[in-house]
GROMACS .gro file of C-alpha atoms in nm:
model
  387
    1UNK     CA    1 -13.446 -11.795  -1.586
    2UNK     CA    2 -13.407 -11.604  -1.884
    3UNK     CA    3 -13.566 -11.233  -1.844
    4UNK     CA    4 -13.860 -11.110  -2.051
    5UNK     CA    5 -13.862 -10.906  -2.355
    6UNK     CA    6 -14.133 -10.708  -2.463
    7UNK     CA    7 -14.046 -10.668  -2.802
    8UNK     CA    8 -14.143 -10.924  -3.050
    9UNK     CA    9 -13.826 -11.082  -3.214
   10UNK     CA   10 -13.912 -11.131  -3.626
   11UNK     CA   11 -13.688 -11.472  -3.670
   12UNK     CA   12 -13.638 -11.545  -4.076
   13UNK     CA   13 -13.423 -11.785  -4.286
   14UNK     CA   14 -13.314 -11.534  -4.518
   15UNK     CA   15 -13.306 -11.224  -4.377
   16UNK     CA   16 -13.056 -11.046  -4.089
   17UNK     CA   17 -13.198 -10.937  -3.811
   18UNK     CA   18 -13.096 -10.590  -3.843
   19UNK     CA   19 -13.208 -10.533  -4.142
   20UNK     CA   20 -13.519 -10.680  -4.053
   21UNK     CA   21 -13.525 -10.420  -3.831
   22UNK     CA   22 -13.443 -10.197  -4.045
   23UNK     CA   23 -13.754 -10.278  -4.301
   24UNK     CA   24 -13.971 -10.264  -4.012
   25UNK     CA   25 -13.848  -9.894  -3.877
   26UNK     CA   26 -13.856  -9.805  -4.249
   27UNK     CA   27 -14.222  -9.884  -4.286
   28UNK     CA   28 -14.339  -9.745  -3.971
   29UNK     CA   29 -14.409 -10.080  -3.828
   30UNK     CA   30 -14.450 -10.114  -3.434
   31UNK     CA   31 -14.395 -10.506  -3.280
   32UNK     CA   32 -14.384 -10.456  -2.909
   33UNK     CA   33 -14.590 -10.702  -2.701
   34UNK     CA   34 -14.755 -10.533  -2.362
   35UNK     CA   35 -14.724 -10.806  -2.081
   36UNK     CA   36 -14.966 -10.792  -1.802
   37UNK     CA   37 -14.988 -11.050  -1.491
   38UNK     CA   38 -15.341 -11.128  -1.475
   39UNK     CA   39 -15.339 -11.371  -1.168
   40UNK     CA   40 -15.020 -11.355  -0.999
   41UNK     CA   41 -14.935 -11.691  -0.812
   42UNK     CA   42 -15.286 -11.826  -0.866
   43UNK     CA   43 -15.319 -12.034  -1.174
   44UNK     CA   44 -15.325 -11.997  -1.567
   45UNK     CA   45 -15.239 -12.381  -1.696
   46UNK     CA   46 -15.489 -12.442  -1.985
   47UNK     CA   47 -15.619 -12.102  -2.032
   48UNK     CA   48 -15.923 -12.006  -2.312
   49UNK     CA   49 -15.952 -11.734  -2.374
   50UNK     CA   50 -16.298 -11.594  -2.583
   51UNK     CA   51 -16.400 -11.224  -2.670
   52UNK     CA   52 -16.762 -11.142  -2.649
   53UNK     CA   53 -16.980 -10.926  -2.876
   54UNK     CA   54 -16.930 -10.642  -2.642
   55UNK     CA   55 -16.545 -10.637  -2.645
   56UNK     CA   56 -16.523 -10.782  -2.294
   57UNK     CA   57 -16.273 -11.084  -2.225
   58UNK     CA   58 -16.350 -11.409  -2.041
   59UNK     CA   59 -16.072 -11.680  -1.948
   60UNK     CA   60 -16.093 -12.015  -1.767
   61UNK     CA   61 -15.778 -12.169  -1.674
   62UNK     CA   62 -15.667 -12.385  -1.390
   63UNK     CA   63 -15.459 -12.351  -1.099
   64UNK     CA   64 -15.241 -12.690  -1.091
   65UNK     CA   65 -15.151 -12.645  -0.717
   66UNK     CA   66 -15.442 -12.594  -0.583
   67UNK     CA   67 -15.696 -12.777  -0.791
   68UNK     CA   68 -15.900 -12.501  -0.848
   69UNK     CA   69 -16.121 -12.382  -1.152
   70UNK     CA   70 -16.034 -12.011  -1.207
   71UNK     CA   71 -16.239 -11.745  -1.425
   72UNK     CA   72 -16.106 -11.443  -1.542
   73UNK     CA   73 -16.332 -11.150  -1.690
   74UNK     CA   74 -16.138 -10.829  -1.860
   75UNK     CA   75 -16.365 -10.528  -1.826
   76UNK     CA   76 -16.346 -10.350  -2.162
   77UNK     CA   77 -16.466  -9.999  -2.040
   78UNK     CA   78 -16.229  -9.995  -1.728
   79UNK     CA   79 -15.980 -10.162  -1.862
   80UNK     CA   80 -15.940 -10.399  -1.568
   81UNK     CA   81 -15.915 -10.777  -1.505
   82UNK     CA   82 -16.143 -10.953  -1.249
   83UNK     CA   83 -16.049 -11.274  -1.137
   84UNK     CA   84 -16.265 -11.590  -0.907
   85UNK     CA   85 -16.257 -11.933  -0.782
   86UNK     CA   86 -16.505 -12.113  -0.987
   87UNK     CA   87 -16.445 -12.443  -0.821
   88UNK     CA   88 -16.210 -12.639  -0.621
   89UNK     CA   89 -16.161 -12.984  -0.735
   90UNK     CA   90 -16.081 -12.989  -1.106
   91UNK     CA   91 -15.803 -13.133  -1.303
   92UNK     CA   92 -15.514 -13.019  -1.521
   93UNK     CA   93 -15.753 -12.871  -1.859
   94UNK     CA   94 -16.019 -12.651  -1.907
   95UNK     CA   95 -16.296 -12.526  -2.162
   96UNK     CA   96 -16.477 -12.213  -2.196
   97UNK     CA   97 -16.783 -12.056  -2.452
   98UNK     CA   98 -16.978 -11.711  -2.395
   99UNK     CA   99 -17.346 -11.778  -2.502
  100UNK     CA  100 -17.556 -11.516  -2.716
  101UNK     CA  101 -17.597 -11.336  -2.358
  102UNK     CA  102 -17.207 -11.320  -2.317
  103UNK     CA  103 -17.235 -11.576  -2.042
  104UNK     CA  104 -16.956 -11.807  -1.987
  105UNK     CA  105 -17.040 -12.140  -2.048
  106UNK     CA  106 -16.720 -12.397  -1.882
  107UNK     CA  107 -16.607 -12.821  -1.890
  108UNK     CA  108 -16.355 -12.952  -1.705
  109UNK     CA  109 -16.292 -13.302  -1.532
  110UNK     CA  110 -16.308 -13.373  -1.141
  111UNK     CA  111 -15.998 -13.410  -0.981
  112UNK     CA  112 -15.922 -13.755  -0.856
  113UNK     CA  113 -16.244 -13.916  -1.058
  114UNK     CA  114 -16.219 -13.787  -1.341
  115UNK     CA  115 -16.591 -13.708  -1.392
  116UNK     CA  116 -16.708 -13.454  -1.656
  117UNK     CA  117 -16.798 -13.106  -1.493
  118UNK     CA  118 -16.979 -12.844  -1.628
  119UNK     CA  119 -17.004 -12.464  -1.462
  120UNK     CA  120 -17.204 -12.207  -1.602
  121UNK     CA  121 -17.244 -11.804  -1.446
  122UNK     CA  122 -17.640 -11.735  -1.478
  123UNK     CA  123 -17.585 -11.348  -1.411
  124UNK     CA  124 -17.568 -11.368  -1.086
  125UNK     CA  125 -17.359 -11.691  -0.946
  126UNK     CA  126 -17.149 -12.024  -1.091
  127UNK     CA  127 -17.354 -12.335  -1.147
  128UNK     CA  128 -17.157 -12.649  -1.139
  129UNK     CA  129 -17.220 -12.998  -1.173
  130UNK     CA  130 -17.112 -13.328  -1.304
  131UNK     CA  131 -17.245 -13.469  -1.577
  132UNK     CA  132 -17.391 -13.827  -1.588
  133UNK     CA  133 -17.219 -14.021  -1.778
  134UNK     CA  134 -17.130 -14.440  -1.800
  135UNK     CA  135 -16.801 -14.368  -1.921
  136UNK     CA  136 -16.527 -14.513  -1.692
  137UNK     CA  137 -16.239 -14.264  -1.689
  138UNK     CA  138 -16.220 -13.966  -1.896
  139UNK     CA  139 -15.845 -13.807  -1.938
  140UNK     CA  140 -15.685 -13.501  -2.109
  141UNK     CA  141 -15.855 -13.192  -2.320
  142UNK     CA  142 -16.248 -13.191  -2.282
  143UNK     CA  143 -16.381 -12.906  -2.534
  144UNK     CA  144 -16.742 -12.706  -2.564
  145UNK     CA  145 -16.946 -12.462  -2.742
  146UNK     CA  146 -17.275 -12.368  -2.692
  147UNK     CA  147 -17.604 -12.440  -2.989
  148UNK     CA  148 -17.807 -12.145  -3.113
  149UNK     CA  149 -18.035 -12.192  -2.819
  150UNK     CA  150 -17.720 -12.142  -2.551
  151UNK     CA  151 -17.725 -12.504  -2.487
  152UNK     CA  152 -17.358 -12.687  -2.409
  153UNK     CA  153 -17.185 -12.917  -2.642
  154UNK     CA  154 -16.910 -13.042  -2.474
  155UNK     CA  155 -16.679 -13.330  -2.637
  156UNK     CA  156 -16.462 -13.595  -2.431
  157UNK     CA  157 -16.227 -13.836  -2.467
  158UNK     CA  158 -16.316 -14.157  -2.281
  159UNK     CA  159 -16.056 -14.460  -2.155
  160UNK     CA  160 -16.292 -14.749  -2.086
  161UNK     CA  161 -16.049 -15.058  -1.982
  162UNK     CA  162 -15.730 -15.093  -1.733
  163UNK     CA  163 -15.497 -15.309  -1.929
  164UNK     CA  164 -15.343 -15.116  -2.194
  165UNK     CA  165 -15.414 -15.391  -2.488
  166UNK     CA  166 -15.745 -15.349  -2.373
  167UNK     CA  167 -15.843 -15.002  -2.347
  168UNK     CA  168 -16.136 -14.866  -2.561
  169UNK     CA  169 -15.990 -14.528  -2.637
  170UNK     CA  170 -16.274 -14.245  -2.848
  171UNK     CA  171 -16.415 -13.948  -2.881
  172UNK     CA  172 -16.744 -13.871  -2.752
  173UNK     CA  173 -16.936 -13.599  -2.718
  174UNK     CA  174 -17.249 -13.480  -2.452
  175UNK     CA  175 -17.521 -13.217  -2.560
  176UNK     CA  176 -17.783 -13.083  -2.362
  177UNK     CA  177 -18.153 -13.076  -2.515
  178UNK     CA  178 -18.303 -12.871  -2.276
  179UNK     CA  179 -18.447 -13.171  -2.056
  180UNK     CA  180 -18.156 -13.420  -2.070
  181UNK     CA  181 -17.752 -13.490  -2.195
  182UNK     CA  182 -17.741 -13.663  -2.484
  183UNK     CA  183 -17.468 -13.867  -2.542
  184UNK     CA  184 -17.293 -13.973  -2.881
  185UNK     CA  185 -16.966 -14.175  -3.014
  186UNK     CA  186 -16.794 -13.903  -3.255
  187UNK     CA  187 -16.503 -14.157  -3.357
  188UNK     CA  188 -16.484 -14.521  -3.212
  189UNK     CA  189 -16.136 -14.605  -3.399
  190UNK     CA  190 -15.878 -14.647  -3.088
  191UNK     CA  191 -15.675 -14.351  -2.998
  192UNK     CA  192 -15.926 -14.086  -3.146
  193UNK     CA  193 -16.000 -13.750  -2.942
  194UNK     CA  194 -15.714 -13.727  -2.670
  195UNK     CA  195 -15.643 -13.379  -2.808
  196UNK     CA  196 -15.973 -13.246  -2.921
  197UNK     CA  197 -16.126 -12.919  -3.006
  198UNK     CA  198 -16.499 -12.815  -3.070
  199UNK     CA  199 -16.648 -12.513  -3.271
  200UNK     CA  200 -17.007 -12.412  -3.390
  201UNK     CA  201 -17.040 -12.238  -3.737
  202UNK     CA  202 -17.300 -11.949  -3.828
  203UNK     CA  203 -17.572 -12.259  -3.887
  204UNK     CA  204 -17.520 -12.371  -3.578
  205UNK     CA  205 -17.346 -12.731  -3.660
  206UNK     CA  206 -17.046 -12.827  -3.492
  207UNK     CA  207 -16.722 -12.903  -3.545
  208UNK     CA  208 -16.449 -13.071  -3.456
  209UNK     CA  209 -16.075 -13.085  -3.460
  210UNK     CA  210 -15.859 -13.374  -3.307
  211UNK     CA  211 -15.565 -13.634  -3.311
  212UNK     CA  212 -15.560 -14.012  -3.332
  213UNK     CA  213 -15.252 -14.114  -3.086
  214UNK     CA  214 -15.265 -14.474  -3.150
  215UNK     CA  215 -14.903 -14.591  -3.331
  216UNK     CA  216 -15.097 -14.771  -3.600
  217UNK     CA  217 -15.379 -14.518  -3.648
  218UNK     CA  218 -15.186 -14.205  -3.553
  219UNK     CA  219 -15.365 -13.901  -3.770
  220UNK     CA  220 -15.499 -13.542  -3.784
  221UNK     CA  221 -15.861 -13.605  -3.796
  222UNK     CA  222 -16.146 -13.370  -3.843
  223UNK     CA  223 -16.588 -13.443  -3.816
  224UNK     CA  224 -16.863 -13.258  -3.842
  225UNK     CA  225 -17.256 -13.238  -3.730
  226UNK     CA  226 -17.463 -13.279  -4.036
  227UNK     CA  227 -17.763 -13.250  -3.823
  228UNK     CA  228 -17.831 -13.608  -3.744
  229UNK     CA  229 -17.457 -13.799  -3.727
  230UNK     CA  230 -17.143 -13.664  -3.675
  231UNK     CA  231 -16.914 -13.755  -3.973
  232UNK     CA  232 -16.531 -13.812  -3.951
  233UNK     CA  233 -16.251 -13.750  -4.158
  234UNK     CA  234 -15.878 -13.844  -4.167
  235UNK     CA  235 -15.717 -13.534  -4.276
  236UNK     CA  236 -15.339 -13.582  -4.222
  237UNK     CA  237 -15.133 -13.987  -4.171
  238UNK     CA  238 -14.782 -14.084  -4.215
  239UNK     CA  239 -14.666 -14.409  -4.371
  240UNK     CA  240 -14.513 -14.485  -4.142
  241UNK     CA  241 -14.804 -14.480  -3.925
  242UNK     CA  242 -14.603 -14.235  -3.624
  243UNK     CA  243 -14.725 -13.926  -3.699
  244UNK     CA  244 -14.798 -13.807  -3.387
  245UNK     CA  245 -15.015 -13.546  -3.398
  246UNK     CA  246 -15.046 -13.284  -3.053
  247UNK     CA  247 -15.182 -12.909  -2.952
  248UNK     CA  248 -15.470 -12.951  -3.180
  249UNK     CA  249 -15.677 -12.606  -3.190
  250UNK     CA  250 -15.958 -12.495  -3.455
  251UNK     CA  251 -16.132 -12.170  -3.576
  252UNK     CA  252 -16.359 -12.111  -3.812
  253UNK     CA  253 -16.331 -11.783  -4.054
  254UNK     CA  254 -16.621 -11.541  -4.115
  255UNK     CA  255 -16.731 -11.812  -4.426
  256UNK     CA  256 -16.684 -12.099  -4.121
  257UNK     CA  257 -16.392 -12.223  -4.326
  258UNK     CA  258 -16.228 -12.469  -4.061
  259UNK     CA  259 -15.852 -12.311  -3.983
  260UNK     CA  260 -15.666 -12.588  -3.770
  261UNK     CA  261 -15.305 -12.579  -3.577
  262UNK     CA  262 -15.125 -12.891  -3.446
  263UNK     CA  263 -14.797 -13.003  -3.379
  264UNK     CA  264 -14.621 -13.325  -3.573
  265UNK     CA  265 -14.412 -13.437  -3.297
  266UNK     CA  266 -14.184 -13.621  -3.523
  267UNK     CA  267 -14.048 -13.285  -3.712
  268UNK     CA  268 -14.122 -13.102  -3.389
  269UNK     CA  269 -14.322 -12.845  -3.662
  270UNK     CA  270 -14.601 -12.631  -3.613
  271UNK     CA  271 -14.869 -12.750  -3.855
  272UNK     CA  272 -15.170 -12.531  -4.068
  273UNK     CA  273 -15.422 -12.734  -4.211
  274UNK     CA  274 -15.730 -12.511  -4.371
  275UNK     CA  275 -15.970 -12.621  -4.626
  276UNK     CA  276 -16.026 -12.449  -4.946
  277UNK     CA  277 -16.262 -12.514  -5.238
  278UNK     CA  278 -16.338 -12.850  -5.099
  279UNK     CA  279 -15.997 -12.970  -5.027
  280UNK     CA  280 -15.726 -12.998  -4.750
  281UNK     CA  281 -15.458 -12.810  -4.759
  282UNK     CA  282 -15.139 -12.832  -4.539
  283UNK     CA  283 -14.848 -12.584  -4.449
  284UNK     CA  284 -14.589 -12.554  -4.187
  285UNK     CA  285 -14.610 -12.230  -3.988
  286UNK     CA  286 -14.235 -12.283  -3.788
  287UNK     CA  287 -14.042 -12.539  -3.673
  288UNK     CA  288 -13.962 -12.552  -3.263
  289UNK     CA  289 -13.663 -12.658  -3.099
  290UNK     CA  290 -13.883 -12.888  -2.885
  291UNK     CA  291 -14.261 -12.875  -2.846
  292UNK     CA  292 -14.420 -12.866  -2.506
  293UNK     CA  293 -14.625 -13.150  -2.389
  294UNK     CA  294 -14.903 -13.159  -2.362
  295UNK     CA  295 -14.975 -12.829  -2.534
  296UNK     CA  296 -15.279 -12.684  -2.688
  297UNK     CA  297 -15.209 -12.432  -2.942
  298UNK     CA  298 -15.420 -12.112  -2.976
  299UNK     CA  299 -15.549 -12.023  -3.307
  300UNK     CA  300 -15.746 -11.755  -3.463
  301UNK     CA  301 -15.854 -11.560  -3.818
  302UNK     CA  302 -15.855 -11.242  -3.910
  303UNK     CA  303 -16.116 -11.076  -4.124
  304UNK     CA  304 -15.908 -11.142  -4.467
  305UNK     CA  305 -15.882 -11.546  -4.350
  306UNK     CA  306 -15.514 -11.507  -4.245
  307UNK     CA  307 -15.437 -11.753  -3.944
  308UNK     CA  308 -15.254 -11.635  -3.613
  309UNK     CA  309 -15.113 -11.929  -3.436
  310UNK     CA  310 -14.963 -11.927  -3.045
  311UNK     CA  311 -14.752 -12.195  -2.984
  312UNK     CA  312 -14.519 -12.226  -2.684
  313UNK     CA  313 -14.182 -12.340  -2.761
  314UNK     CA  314 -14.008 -12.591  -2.459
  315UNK     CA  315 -13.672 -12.659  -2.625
  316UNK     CA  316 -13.637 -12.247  -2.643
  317UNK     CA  317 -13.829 -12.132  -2.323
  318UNK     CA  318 -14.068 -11.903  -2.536
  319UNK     CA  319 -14.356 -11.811  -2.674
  320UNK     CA  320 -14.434 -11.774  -3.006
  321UNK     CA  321 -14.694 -11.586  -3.260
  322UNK     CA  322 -14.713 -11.711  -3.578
  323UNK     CA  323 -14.926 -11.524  -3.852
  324UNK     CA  324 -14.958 -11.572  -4.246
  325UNK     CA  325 -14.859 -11.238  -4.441
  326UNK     CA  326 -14.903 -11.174  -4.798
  327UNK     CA  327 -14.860 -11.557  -4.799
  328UNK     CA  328 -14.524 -11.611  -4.562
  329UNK     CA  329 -14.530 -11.689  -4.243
  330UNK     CA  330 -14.384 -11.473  -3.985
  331UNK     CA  331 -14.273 -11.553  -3.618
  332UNK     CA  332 -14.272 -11.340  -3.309
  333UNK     CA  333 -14.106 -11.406  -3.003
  334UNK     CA  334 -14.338 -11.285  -2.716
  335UNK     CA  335 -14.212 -11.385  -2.339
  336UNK     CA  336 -13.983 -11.593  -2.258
  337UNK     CA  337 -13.895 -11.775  -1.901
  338UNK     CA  338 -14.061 -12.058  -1.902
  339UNK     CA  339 -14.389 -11.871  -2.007
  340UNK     CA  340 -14.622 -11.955  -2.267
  341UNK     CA  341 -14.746 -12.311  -2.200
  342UNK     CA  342 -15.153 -12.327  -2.341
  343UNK     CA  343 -15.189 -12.068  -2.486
  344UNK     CA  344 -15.502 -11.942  -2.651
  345UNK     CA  345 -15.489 -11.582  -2.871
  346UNK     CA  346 -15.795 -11.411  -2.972
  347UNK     CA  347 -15.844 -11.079  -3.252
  348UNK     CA  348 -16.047 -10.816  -3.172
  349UNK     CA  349 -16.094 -10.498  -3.424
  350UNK     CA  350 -15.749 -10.359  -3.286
  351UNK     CA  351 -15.549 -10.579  -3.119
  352UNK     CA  352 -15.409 -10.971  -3.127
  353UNK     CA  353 -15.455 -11.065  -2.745
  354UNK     CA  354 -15.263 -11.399  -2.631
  355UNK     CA  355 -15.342 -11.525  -2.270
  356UNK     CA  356 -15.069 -11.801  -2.129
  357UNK     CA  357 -14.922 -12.037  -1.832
  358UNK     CA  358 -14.596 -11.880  -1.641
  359UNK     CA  359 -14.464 -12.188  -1.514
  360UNK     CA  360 -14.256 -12.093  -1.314
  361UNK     CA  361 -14.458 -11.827  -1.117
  362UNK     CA  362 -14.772 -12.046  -1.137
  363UNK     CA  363 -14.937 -11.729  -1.318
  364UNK     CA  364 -15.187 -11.645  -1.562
  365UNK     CA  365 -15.046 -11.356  -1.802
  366UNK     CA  366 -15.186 -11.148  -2.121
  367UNK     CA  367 -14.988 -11.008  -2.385
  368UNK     CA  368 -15.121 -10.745  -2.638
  369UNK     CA  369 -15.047 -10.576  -2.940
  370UNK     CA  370 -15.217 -10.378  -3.242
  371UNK     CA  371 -15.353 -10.578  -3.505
  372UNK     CA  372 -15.177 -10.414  -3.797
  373UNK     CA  373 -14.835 -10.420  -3.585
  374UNK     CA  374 -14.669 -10.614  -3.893
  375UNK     CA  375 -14.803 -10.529  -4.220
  376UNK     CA  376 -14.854 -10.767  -4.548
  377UNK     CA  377 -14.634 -10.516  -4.720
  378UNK     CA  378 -14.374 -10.705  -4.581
  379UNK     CA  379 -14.450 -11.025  -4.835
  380UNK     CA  380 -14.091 -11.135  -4.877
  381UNK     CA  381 -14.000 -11.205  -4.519
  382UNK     CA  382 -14.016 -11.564  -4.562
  383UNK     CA  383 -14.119 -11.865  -4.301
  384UNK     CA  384 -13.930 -11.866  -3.969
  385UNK     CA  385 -13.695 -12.190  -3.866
  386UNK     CA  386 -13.577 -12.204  -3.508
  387UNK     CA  387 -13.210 -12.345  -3.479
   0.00000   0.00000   0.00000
């Protein structure tokens, strides 16, 4: 097992190293990562992690050995994590939203019956239950946010069938009205939704970001809530019709401008999709040795629309931050050892917070640095390619 660094390692394809490191000392720029263990030996596959109004932190993750639900709540005045067993039979992916009361708001699936699970904290204790639905089996990433009136939106993606020529594979979604869950078909085309990702804009409309695995519809597809029928898109497909797209994440900016990560297994490339002026536009933030499967990629904007992208990296054993600059991309190297599976990165005024999966110590772990560690000064370091 490889140890782990806390200083961020600046990869580029044109410039040394040192004298990377030299520009960097030169213009007063700081890049070190502070690694914490949040839950040591208890869980942290799947994490999300979401910053409230207050500057408080809430993660749900899972603890793969146990089956357990996990919640972790970072105390902004004391500068402590909290951590509790939300519940005890769940399976390998979790959700989370804060409503307007900073409440956490979580889906999952049962483990074993794969039944959709909500949990929500009240104030004073977890509420969970399963959620009725005539779906068959449910598999993989569930997703939710919460409506202007702190009701869940959660979306799913439902297997109906048990021969493979015969599954019925979409994405659905469940919303609760205030007296009952109502349930709609986002995309019926087969294959849509197994990695899916849902986010609610100033308006409150949702959106949604998520892949079509099927060989002969395999896309980057995106749909929205236009208040009475959710409407999707095919954003990204090859010609070849395997362009498998993984590790789907979205984020809106502060003009709900829909920022999207994924991977393109075939190039093993981490992908940027934004649009702008009406239009889709596509770059690629890095290229990994080997992608980690099934990842979900973190994602979020910072108050001039630049994306910061986590991404955990198999074939090298590490985990990576990826951020836009003065228009180039530039790659960090946070921990390494098997750490950085799911990952899900956050901005608050200060500081880009990542929380992530240590494999191999079954752990939950937070890394931290200033916001302005790497400035867009530095506009001709140019996009990062791992060898």
């Amino acid at each position: 097992m490889r140890g782990v660094s806390n200083k961020a390692r600046l990869t580029t394809a044109t410039l040394a190293v040192p004298l990377l490191s030299v520009l960097l000392s030169q213009a007063g720029v700081a890049a070190e990562w502070n690694i914490e263990t949040v839950d040591p030996g208890q869980g942290g596959r799947g994490s999300v992690l979401v910053l409230d109004k207050t500057g408080n932190a809430h993660v749900a993750y899972v603890n793969p050995l146990l089956n357990q639900l996990k919640y972790a709540f970072w105390d902004h005045l004391r500068n402590k994590w909290f951590t509790m067993i939300v519940d005890k039979s769940v399976d390998s992916f979790a959700s989370l939203a804060v409503d307007s009361h900073q409440r956490p708001h979580i889906a999952c699936l049962d483990y074993g019956t794969g039944r959709l699970k909500y949990a929500h904290w009240d104030g004073a204790s977890w509420t969970v239950r399963i959620i009725p639905l005539s779906s068959k089996r449910l598999e993989w990433y569930v997703s939710i946010a919460v409506d202007l009136a702190d009701r869940p939106v959660i979306t799913f993606y439902e297997i109906n069938g048990t021969d493979a020529s015969a599954y019925s594979l979409k994405l659905r979604s469940v919303a609760w009205t205030g007296s009952m869950w109502e349930i709609r078909t986002i995309d019926s085309t087969p294959g849509s939704g197994k990695f899916n990702y849902i986010v609610r804009n100033s308006d409150g409309r949702m959106s949604v970001a998520y892949a079509n695995v099927k060989d002969e519809n395999a896309d980057l597809r995106y749909a929205f809530w236009d208040g009475k029928s959710w409407k999707p898109e095919i954003l990204l497909r090859s010609d070849d019709k395997k362009y498998h797209v993984g590790s789907v994440a979205i984020a809106l900016d502060k003009d709900d401008n829909p920022h999207i990560a994924f991977s393109a297994a075939a190039t093993h490339e981490v992908k940027y999709a934004t649009r702008r002026s009406g239009r889709w536009e596509f770059e690629n933030a890095d290229r990994l040795v080997q992608e980690g499967y099934p990842d979900r990629y973190g994602i979020a904007i910072d108050r001039d629309g630049n994306p910061y992208i986590s991404a955990f990296d198999e074939g090298a054993d590490v985990l990576k931050v990826l951020h836009r600059a003065a228009g180039k991309w530039i790659s960090e190297e946070v921990d390494s050892g098997s750490c950085g599976f799911t990952s899900s990165i956050q901005l608050s005024e200060r500081e880009v917070i990542v929380t992530y999966y240590d494999l191999v110590n079954n752990s939950l772990k937070c890394a931290r640095r200033p916001l302005e560690a790497i400035e867009p000064a530095l506009g001709d370091v140019a996009p990062s390619r791992a060898k």
